[in-house]
mmCIF file of C-alpha atoms in Angstrom:
data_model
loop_
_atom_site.group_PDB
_atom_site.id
_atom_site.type_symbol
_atom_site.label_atom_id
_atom_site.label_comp_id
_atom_site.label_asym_id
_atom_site.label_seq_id
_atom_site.Cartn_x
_atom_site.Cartn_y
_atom_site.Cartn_z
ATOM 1 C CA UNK A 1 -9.979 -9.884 -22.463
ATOM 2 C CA UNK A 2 -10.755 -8.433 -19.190
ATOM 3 C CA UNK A 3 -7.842 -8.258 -17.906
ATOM 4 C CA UNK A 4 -6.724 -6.272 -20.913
ATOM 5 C CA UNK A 5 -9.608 -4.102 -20.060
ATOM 6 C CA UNK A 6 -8.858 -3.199 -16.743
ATOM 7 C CA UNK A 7 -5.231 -2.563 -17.907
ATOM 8 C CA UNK A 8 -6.422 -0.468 -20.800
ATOM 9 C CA UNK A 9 -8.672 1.412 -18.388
ATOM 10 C CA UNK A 10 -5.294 1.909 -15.985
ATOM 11 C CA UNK A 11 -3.257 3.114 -18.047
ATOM 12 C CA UNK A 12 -6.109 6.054 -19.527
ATOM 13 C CA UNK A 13 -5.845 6.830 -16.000
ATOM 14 C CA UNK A 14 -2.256 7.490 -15.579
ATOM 15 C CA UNK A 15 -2.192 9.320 -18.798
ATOM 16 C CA UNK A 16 -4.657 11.616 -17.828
ATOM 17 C CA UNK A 17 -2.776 12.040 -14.812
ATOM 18 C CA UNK A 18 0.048 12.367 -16.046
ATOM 19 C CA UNK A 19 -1.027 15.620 -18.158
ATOM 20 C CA UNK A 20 -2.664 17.097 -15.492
ATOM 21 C CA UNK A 21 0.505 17.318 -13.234
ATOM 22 C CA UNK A 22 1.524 20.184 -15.932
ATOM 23 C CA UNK A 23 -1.545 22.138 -15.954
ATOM 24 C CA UNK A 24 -1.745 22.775 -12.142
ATOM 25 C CA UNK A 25 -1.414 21.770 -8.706
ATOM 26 C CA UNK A 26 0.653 18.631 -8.508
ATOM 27 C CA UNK A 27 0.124 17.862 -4.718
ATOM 28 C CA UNK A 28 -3.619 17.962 -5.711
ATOM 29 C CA UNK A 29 -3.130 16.318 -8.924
ATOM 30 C CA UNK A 30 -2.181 13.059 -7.322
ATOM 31 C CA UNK A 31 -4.655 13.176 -4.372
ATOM 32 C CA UNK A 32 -7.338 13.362 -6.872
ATOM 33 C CA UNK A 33 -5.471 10.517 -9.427
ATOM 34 C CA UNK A 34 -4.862 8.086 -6.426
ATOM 35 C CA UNK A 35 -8.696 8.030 -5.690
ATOM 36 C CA UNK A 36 -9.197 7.738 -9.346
ATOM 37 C CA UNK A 37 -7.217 4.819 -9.707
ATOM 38 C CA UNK A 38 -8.386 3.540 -6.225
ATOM 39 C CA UNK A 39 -12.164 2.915 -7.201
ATOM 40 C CA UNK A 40 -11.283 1.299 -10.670
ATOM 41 C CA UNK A 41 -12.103 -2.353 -10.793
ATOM 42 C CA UNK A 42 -8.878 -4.026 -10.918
ATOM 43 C CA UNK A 43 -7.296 -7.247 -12.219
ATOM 44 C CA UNK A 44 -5.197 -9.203 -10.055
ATOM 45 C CA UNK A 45 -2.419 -7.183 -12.652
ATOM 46 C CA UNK A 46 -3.212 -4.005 -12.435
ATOM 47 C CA UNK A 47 -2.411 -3.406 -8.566
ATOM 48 C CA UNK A 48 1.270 -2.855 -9.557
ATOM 49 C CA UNK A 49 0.873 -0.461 -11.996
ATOM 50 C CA UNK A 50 -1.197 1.546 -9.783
ATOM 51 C CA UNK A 51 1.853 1.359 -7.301
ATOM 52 C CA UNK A 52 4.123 2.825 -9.672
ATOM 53 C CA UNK A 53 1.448 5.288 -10.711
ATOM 54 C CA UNK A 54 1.102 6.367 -7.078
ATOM 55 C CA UNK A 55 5.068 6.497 -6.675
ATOM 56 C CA UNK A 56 5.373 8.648 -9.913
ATOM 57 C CA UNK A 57 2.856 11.410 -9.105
ATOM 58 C CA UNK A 58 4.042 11.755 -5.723
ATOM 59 C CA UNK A 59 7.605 11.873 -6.318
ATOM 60 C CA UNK A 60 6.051 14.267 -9.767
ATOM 61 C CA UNK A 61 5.162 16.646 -7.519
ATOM 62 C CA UNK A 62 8.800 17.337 -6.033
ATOM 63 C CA UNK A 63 10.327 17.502 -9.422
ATOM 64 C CA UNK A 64 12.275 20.626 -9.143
ATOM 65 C CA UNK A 65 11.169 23.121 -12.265
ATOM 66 C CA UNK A 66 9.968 25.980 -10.459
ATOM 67 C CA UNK A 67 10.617 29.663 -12.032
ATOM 68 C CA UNK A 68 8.552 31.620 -9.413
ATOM 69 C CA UNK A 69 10.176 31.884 -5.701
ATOM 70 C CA UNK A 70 8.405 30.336 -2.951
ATOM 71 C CA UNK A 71 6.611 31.652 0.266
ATOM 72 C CA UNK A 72 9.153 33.229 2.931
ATOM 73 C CA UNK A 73 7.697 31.683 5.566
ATOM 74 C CA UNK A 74 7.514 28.408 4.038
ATOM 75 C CA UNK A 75 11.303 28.447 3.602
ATOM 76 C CA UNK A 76 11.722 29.192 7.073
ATOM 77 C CA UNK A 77 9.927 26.552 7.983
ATOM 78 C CA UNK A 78 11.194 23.871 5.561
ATOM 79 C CA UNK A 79 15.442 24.725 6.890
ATOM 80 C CA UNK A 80 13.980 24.261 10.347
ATOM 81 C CA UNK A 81 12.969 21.054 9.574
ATOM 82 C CA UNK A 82 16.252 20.290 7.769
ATOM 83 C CA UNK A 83 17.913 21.473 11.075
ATOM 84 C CA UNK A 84 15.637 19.186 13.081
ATOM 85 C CA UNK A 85 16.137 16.438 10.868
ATOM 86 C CA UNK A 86 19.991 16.781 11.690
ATOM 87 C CA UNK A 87 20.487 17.813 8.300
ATOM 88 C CA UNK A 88 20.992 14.806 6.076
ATOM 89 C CA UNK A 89 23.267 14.673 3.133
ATOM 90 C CA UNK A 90 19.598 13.629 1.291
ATOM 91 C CA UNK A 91 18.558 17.698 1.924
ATOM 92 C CA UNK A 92 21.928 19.271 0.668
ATOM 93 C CA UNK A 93 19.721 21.147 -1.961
ATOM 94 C CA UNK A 94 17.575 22.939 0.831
ATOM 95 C CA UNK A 95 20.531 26.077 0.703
ATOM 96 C CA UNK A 96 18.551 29.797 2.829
ATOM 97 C CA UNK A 97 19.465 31.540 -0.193
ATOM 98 C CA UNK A 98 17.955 29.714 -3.093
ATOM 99 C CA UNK A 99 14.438 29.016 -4.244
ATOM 100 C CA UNK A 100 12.419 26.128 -1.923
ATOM 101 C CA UNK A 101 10.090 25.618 -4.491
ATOM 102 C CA UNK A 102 13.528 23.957 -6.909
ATOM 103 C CA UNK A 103 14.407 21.544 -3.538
ATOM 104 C CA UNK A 104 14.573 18.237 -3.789
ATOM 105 C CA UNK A 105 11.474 16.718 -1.741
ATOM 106 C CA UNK A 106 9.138 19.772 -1.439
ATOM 107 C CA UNK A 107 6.385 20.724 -4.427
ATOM 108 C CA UNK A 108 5.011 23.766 -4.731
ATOM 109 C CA UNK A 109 1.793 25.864 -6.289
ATOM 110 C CA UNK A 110 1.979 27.080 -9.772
ATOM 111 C CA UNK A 111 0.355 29.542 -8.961
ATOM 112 C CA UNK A 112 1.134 30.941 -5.455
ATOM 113 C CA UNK A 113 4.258 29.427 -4.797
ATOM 114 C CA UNK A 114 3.320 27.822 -1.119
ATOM 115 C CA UNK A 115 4.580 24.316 -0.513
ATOM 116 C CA UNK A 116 1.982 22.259 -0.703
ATOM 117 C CA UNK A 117 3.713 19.012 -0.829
ATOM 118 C CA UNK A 118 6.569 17.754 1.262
ATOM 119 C CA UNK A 119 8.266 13.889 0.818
ATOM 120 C CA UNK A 120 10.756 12.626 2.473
ATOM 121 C CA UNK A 121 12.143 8.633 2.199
ATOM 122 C CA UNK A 122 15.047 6.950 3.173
ATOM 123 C CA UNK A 123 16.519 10.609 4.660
ATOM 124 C CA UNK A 124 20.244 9.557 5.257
ATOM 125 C CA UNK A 125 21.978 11.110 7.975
ATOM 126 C CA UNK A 126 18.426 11.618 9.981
ATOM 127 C CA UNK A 127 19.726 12.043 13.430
ATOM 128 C CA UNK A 128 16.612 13.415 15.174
ATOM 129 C CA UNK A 129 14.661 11.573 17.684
ATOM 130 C CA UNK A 130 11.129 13.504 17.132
ATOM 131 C CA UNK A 131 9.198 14.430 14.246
ATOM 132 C CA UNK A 132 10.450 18.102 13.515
ATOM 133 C CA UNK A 133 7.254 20.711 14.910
ATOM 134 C CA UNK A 134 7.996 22.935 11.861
ATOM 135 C CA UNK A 135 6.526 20.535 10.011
ATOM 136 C CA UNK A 136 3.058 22.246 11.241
ATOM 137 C CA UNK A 137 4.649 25.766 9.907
ATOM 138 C CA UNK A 138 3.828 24.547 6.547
ATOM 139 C CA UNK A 139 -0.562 25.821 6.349
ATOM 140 C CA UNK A 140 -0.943 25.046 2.700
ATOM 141 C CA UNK A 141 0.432 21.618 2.642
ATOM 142 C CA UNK A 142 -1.697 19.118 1.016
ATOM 143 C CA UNK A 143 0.679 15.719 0.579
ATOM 144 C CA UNK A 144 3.041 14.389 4.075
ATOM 145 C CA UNK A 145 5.261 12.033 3.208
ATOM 146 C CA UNK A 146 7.512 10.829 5.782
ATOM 147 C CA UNK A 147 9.261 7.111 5.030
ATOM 148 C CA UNK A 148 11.445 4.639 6.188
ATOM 149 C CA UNK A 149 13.832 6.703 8.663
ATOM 150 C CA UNK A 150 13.772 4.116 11.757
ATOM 151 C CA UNK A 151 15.158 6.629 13.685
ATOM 152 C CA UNK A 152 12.569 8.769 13.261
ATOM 153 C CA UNK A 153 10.867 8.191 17.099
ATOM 154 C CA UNK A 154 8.782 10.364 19.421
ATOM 155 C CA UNK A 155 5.264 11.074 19.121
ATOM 156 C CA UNK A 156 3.765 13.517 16.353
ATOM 157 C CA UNK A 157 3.504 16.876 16.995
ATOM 158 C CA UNK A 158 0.636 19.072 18.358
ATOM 159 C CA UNK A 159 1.703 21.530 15.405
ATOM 160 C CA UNK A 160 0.316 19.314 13.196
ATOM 161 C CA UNK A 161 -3.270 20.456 13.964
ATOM 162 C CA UNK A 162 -2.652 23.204 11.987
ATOM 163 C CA UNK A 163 -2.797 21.580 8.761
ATOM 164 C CA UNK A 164 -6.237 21.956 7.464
ATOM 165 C CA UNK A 165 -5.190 21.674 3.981
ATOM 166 C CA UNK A 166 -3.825 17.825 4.490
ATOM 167 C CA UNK A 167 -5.412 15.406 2.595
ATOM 168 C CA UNK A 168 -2.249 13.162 2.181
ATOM 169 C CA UNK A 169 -0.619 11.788 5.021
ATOM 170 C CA UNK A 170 1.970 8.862 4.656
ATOM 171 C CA UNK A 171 3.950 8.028 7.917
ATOM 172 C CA UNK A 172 4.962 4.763 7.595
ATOM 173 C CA UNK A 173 8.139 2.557 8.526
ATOM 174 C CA UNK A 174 9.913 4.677 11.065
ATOM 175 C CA UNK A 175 9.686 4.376 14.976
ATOM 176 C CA UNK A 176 6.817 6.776 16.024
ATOM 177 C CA UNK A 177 5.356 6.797 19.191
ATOM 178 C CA UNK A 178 2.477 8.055 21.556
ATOM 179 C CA UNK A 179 -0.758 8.140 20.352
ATOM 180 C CA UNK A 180 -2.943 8.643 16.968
ATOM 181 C CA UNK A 181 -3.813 12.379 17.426
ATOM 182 C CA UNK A 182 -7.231 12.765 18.043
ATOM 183 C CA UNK A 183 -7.434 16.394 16.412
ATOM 184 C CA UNK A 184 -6.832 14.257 12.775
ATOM 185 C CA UNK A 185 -10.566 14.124 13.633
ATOM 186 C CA UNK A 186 -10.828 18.181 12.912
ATOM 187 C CA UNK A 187 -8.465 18.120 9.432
ATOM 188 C CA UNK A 188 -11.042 18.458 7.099
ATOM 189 C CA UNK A 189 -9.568 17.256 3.934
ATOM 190 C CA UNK A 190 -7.824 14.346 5.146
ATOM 191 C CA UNK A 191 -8.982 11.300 3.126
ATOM 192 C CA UNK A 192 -5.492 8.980 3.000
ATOM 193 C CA UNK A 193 -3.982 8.208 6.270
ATOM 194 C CA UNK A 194 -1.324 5.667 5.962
ATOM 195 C CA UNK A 195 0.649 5.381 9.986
ATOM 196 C CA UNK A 196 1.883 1.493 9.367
ATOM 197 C CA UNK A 197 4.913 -0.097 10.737
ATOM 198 C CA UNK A 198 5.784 2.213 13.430
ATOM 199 C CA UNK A 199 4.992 1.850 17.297
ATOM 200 C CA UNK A 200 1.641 3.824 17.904
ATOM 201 C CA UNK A 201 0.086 2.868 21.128
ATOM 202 C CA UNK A 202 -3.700 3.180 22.688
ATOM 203 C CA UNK A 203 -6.919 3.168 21.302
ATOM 204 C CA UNK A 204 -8.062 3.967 17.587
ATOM 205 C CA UNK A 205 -9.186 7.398 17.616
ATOM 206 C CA UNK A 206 -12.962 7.668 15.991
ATOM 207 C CA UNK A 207 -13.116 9.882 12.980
ATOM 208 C CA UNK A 208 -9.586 10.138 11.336
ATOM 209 C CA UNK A 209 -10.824 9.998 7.989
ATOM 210 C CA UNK A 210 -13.176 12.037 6.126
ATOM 211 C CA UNK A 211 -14.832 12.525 2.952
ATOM 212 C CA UNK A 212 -15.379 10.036 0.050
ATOM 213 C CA UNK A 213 -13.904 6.226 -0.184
ATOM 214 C CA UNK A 214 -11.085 7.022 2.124
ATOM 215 C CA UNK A 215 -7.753 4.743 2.960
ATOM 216 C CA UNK A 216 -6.957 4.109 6.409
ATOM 217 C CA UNK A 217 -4.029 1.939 6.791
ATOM 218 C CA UNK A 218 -2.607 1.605 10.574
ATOM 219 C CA UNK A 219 -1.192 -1.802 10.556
ATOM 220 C CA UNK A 220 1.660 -3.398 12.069
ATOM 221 C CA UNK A 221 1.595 -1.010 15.356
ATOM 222 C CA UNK A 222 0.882 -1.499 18.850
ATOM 223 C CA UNK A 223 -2.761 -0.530 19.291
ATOM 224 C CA UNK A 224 -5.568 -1.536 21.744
ATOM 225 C CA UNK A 225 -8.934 -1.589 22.406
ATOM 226 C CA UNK A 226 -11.857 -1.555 20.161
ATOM 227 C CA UNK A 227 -12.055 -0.464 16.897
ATOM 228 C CA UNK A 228 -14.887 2.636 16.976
ATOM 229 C CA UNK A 229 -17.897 1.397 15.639
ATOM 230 C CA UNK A 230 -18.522 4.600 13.616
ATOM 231 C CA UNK A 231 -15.875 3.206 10.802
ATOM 232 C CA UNK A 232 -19.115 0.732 10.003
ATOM 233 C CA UNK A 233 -20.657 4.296 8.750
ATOM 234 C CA UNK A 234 -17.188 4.859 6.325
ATOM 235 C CA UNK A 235 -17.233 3.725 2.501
ATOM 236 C CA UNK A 236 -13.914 2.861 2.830
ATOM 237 C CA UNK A 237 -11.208 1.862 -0.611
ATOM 238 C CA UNK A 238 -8.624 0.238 1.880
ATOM 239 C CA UNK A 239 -9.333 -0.749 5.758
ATOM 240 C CA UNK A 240 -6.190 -2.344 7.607
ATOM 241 C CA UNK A 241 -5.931 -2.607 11.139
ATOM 242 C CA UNK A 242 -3.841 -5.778 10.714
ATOM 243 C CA UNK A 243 -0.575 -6.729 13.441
ATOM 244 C CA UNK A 244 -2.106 -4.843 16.319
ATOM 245 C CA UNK A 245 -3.383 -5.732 19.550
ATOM 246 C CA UNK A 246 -7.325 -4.996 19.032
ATOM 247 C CA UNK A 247 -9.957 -6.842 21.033
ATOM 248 C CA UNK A 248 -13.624 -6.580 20.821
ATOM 249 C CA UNK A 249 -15.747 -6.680 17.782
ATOM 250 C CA UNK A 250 -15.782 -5.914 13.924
ATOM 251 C CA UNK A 251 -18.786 -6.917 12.521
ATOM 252 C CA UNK A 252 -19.824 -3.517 11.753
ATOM 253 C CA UNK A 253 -17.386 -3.491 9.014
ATOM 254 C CA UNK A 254 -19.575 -5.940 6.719
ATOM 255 C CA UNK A 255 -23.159 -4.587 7.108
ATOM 256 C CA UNK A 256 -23.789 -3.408 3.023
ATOM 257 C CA UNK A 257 -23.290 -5.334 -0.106
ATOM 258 C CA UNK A 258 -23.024 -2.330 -2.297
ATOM 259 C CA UNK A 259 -20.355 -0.381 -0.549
ATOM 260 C CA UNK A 260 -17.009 0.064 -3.095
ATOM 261 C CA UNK A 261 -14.690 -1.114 -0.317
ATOM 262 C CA UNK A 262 -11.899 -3.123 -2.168
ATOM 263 C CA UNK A 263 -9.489 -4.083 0.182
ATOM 264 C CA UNK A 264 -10.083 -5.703 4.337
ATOM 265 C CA UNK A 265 -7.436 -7.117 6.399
ATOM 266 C CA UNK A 266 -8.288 -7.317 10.598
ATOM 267 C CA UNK A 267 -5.475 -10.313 10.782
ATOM 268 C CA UNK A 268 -3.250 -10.936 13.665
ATOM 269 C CA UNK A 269 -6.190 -9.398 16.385
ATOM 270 C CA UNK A 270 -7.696 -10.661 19.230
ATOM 271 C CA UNK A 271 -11.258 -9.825 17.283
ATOM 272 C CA UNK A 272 -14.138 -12.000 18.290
ATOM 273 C CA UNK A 273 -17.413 -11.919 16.771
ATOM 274 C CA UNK A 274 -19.865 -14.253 14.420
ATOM 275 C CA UNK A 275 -18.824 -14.012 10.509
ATOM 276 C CA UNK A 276 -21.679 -16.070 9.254
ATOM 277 C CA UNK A 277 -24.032 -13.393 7.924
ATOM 278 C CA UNK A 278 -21.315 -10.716 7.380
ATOM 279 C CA UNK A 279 -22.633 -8.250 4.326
ATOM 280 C CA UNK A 280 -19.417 -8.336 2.303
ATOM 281 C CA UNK A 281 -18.577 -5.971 -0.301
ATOM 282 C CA UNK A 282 -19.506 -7.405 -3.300
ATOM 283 C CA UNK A 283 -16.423 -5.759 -4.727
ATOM 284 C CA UNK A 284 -14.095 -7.001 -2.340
ATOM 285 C CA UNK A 285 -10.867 -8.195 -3.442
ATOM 286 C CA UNK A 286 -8.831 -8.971 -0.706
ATOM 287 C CA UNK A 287 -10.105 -10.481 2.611
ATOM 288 C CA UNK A 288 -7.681 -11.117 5.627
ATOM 289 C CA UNK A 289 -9.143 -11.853 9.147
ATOM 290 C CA UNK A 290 -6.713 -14.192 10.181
ATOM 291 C CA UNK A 291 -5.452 -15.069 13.457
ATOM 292 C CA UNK A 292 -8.469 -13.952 15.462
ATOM 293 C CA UNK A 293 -11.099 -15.405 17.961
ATOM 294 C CA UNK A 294 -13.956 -15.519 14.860
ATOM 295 C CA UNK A 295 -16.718 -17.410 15.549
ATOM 296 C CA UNK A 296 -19.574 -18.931 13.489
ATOM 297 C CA UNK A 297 -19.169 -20.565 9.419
ATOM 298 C CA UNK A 298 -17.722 -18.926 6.263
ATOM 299 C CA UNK A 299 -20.142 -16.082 4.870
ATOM 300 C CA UNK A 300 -22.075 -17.639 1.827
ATOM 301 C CA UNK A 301 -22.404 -14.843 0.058
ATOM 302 C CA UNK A 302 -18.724 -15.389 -0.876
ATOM 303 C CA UNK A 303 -19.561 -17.249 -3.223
ATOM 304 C CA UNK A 304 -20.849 -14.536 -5.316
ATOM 305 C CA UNK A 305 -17.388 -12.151 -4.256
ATOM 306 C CA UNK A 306 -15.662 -12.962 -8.280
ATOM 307 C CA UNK A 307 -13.394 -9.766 -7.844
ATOM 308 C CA UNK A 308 -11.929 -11.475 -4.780
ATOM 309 C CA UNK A 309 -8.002 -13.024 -5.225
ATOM 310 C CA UNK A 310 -6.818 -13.316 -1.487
ATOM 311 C CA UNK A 311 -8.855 -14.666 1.138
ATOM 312 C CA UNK A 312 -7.997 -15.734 4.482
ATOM 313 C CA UNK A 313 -9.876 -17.042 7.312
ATOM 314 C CA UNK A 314 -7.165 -19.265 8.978
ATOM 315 C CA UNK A 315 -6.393 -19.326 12.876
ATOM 316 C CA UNK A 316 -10.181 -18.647 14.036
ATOM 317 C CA UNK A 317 -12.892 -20.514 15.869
ATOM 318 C CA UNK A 318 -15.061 -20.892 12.309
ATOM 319 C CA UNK A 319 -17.062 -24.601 12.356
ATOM 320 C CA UNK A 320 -19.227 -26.641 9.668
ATOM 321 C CA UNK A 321 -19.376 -26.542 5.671
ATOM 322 C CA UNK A 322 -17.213 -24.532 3.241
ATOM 323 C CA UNK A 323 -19.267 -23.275 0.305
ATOM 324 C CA UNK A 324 -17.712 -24.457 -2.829
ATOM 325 C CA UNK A 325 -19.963 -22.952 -5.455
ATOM 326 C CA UNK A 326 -19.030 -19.580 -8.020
ATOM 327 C CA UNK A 327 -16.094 -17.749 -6.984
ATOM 328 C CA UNK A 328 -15.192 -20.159 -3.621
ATOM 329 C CA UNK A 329 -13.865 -22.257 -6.185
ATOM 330 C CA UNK A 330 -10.554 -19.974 -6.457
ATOM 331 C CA UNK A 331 -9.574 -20.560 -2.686
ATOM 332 C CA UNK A 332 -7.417 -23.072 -1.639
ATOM 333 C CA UNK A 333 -7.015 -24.893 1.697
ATOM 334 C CA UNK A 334 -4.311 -22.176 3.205
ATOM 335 C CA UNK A 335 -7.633 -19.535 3.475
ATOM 336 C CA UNK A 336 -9.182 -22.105 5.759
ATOM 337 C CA UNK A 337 -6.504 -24.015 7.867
ATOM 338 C CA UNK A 338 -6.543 -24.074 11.695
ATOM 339 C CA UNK A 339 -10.314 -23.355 12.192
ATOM 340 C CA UNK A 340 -12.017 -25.290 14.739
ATOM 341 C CA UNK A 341 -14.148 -27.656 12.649
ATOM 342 C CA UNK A 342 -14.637 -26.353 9.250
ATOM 343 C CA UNK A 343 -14.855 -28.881 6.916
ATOM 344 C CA UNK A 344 -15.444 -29.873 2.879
ATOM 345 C CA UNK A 345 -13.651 -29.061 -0.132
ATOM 346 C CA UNK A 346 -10.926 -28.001 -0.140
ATOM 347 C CA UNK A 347 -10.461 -29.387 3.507
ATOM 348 C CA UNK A 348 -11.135 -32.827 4.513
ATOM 349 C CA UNK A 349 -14.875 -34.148 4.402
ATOM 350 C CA UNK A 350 -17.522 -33.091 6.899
ATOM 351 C CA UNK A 351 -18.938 -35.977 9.080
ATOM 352 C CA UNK A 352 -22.374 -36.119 8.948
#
């Protein structure tokens, strides 16, 4: 039955969303319906049909139905991206003399007819070896999307300080370089930064996210140092630093009960600091700090954590009893293996 609730409560969502992508601005539409959906308390179900929600109000926003022709300068801007892009067969649509606001891959305001949203996935034919400058040309633009295009390299562009409308920014799967930008710290409305799976370098900037229950997703990069300690002061929906080369400590992370962060993965670190007493969300639902240097026993209060499904504590330095009461009772002995002496259900015995 609440499963069925949460799905019930899901799908209101979407519909709601849904009819607000005709009344207005899409780009903002689905910033605001991602967060929605985001802070719902989910099911172990639901996460997929939040995927496809996300999927169809940002590819909702390209659809091309625009009667009103868009901003000059915008155009400009979008065919020197095409150009820089090499022009793939994916932007054939993008013709000088046509409305930009009907291409394929950019979305518009109903009412002013700037680009305010700009996608692009699996771009065929990408020859470029930097991410295209103009893409800074664009001041209005509220949703980034750039996916998937492995030869996509270089680092990102200075230009891109200009976008103080941002609030969207999905750069993820390609082969950028350099450094996180530190002046992501100055784009006001930036709440979801997603830079995984490409080859970012150096130290976590502080600050790159700002408002309410942001996402911050850099996994699967090449970063160092410490993680700023100020992201212990963020209410985060999504924190993953995961597949990076990070050192120092991350027990600022788990310092309040009551914060609505849902989703926690530090894995495949060199993180070392002492779990035992860690504040955990009581919301969490995932947990990954695998492959670390952690020290100290498996938090206690997990045991009251019953919106948790993955947990994973393997490869650390954790030693003495697993609690087995309330929700622990869902983990098997994959969230525990490799530890230096843990020990109890589901895990051999302790010896006493």
């Amino acid at each position: 039955m609440g499963r069925w609730k949460d799905l019930r409560g899901t799908l209101i969502a979407f519909l709601c969303c849904v009819s607000s992508l005709y009344k207005g601005n899409a780009a903002h539409t689905s910033f605001i319906c991602l967060h929605a959906i985001s802070l719902r308390e989910m099911s172990p179900s639901t996460p997929t049909l939040c995927g496809a929600l996300l999927f169809f109000l940002l590819v909702s926003s390209s659809l091309p139905a625009a009667s009103f022709d868009c901003d000059a300068g915008d155009r400009t801007a979008l065919l020197k991206i095409k150009k820089g892009l090499g022009n793939p067969r994916q932007l054939n649509s993008w013709f000088p003399a046509t409305n930009c606001c009907n291409w394929y891959h950019v979305g518009c305001d109903s009412q002013s007819g700037r680009v305010v949203s700009l996608q692009l996935s699996d771009t065929y034919g990408v020859v470029a070896d930097k991410v295209p400058a103009a893409i800074g040309d664009l001041p209005l633009l509220q949703v980034l999307a750039l996916k998937n295009m492995p030869g996509l390299s270089g680092p990102i562009p200075r230009s891109f300080a200009k976008l103080r409308y941002l609030g969207v920014m999905l750069i993820k799967n390609n082969s950028i370089n350099g450094t996180i930008p530190r002046f992501f710290s100055n784009l006001p409305e930036l709440r979801v930064i997603d830079l995984s799976d490409n080859k970012f370098t150096g130290p976590i900037p502080p600050g790159l996210s700002h408002g309410e229950t942001p996402l911050l997703i850099l996994r699967n990069n090449l970063l160092t140092g410490e993680i700023p300690a100020s992201y212990g002061d963020v209410e985060y929906t999504t924190f993953d630093v995961s597949h990076n080369r990070l050192t120092g400590s991350a027990s600022f992370l788990f310092k309040n009960r009551s914060r609505s962060t849902f989703d926690i993965s530090l894995s495949w670190n060199q993180l070392v600091f002492d779990i035992t007493e860690a504040a955990l969300p009581v919301k969490l639902r995932t947990l990954d700090v695998s492959h670390n240097r952690i020290r100290g026993g498996v938090p206690k209060v997990l045991e009251d954590n019953y919106y948790m499904y993955h947990l994973n504590l393997s490869y650390n330095q954790l030693c003495g009893e697993i609690p087995t009461a309330g929700a622990m009772e869902a983990f098997g002995a994959e969230s525990f293996l490799h530890n230096k002496c843990l020990c109890g259900p589901p895990l051999p015995p302790c010896r006493h």
